[in-house]
Coordinates of C-alpha atoms in Angstrom, one line a residue:
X1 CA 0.0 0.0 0.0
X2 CA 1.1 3.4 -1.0
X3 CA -0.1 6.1 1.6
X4 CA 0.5 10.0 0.2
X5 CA 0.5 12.6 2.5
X6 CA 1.9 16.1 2.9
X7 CA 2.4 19.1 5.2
X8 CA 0.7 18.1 8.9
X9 CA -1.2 14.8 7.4
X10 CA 2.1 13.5 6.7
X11 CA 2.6 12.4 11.0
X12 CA -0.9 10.7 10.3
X13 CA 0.0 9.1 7.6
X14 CA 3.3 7.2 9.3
X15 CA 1.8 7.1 12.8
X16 CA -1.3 5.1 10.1
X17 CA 1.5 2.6 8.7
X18 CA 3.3 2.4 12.0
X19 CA -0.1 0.6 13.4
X20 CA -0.9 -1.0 10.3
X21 CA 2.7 -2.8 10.1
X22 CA 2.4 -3.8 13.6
X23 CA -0.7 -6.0 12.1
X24 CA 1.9 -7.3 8.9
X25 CA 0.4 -5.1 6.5
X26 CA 3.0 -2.9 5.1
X27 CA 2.5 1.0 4.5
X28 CA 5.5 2.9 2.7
X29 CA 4.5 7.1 2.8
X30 CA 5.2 9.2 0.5
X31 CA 6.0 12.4 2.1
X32 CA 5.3 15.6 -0.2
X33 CA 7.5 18.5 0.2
X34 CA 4.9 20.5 -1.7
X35 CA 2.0 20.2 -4.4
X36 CA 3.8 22.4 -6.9
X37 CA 5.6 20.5 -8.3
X38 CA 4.4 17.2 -7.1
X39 CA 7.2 14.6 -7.9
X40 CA 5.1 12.7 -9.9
X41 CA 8.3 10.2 -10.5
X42 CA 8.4 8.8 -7.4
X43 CA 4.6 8.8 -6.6
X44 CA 4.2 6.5 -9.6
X45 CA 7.3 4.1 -8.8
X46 CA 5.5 4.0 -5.3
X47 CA 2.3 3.5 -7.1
X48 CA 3.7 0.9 -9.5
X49 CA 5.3 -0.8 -6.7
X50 CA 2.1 -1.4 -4.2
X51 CA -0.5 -1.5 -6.7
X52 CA -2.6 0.2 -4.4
X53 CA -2.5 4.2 -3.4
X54 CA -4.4 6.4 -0.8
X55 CA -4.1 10.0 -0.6
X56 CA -4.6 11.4 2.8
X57 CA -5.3 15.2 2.6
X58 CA -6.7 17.3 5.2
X59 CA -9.0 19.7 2.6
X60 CA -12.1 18.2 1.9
X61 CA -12.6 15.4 -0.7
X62 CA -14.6 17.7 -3.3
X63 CA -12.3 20.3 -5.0
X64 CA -9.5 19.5 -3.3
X65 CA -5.7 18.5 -3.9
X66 CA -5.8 14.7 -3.2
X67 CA -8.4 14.7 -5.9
X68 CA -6.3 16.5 -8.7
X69 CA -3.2 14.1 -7.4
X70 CA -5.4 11.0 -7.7
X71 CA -6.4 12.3 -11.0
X72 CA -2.8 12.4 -12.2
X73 CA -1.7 9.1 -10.7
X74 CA -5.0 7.5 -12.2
X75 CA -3.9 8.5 -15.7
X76 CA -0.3 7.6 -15.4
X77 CA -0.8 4.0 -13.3
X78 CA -4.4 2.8 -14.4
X79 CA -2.8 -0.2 -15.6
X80 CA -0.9 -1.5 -12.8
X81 CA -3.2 -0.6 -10.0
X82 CA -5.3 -3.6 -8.4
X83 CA -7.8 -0.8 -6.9
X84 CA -9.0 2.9 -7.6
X85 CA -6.6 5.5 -5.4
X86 CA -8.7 6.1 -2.8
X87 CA -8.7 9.5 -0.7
X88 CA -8.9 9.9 3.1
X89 CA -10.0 13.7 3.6
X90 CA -11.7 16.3 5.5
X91 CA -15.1 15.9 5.8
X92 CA -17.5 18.2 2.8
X93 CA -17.8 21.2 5.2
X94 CA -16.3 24.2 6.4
X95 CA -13.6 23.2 9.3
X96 CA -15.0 24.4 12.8
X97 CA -13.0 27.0 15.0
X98 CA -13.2 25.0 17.8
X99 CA -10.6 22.2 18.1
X100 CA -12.5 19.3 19.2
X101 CA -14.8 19.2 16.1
X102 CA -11.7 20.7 14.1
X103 CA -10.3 17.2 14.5
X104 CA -13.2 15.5 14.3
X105 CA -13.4 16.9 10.6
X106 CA -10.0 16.1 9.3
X107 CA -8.1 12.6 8.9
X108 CA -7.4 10.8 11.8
X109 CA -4.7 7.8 12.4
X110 CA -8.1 5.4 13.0
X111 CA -9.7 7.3 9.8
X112 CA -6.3 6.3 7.5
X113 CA -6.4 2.7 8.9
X114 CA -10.2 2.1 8.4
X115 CA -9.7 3.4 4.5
X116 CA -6.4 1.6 4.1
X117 CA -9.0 -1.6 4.7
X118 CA -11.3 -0.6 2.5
X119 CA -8.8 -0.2 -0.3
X120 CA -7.9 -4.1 0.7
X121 CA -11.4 -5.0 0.6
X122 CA -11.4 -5.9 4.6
X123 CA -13.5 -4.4 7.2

């Protein structure tokens, strides 16, 4: 499994595979500098590699970057993917002031895990 992540997501993301590798499934991060440019090299050797990808992003699902970076990985790795890219993302809403329900809007270690399942077809 390919898990990409950038900018405060990126601590999910690895504490995510951390827990995930302590059950023997194994989680290699990507860990984006920035989303201009994205290094579109690696992401697809990652890609390639796993045959499955997830794009944690803390904006929400609609509109956001994971989708135009799923977009870009769908076109250069439809062929050797076993699954769709799947995204793990902020809930379609504005993000509350208040920190409590601010984290309870954004992806969460538990949030990563549950859609790194999914993208394996367990539950």
């Amino acid at each position: 499994m390919t898990i990409i992540a950038w900018s405060c997501m990126v601590e999910v993301a690895l504490a995510a595979a951390s827990a995930l590798g302590q059950e023997g499934l194994s989680a290699e991060v990507i860990a984006l500098r920035g989303l201009r440019p994205v290094d579109w090299a690696t992401c697809q050797a990652f890609a390639n590699n796993t045959h499955r990808c997830l794009i944690v992003d803390e904006a929400s699902r609609f509109g956001g970057p994971a989708a135009e970076i799923t977009e870009s990985l769908h076109e250069r790795c439809f062929f050797s993917l076993e699954a769709p890219i799947m995204r793990a993302a902020a809930l379609d809403l504005s993000i509350p002031f208040n920190g409590k329900l601010e984290d309870a809007c954004i992806p969460s270690e538990h949030t990563v895990i549950d859609a790194v399942y999914g993208l394996m077809g367990r539950s």
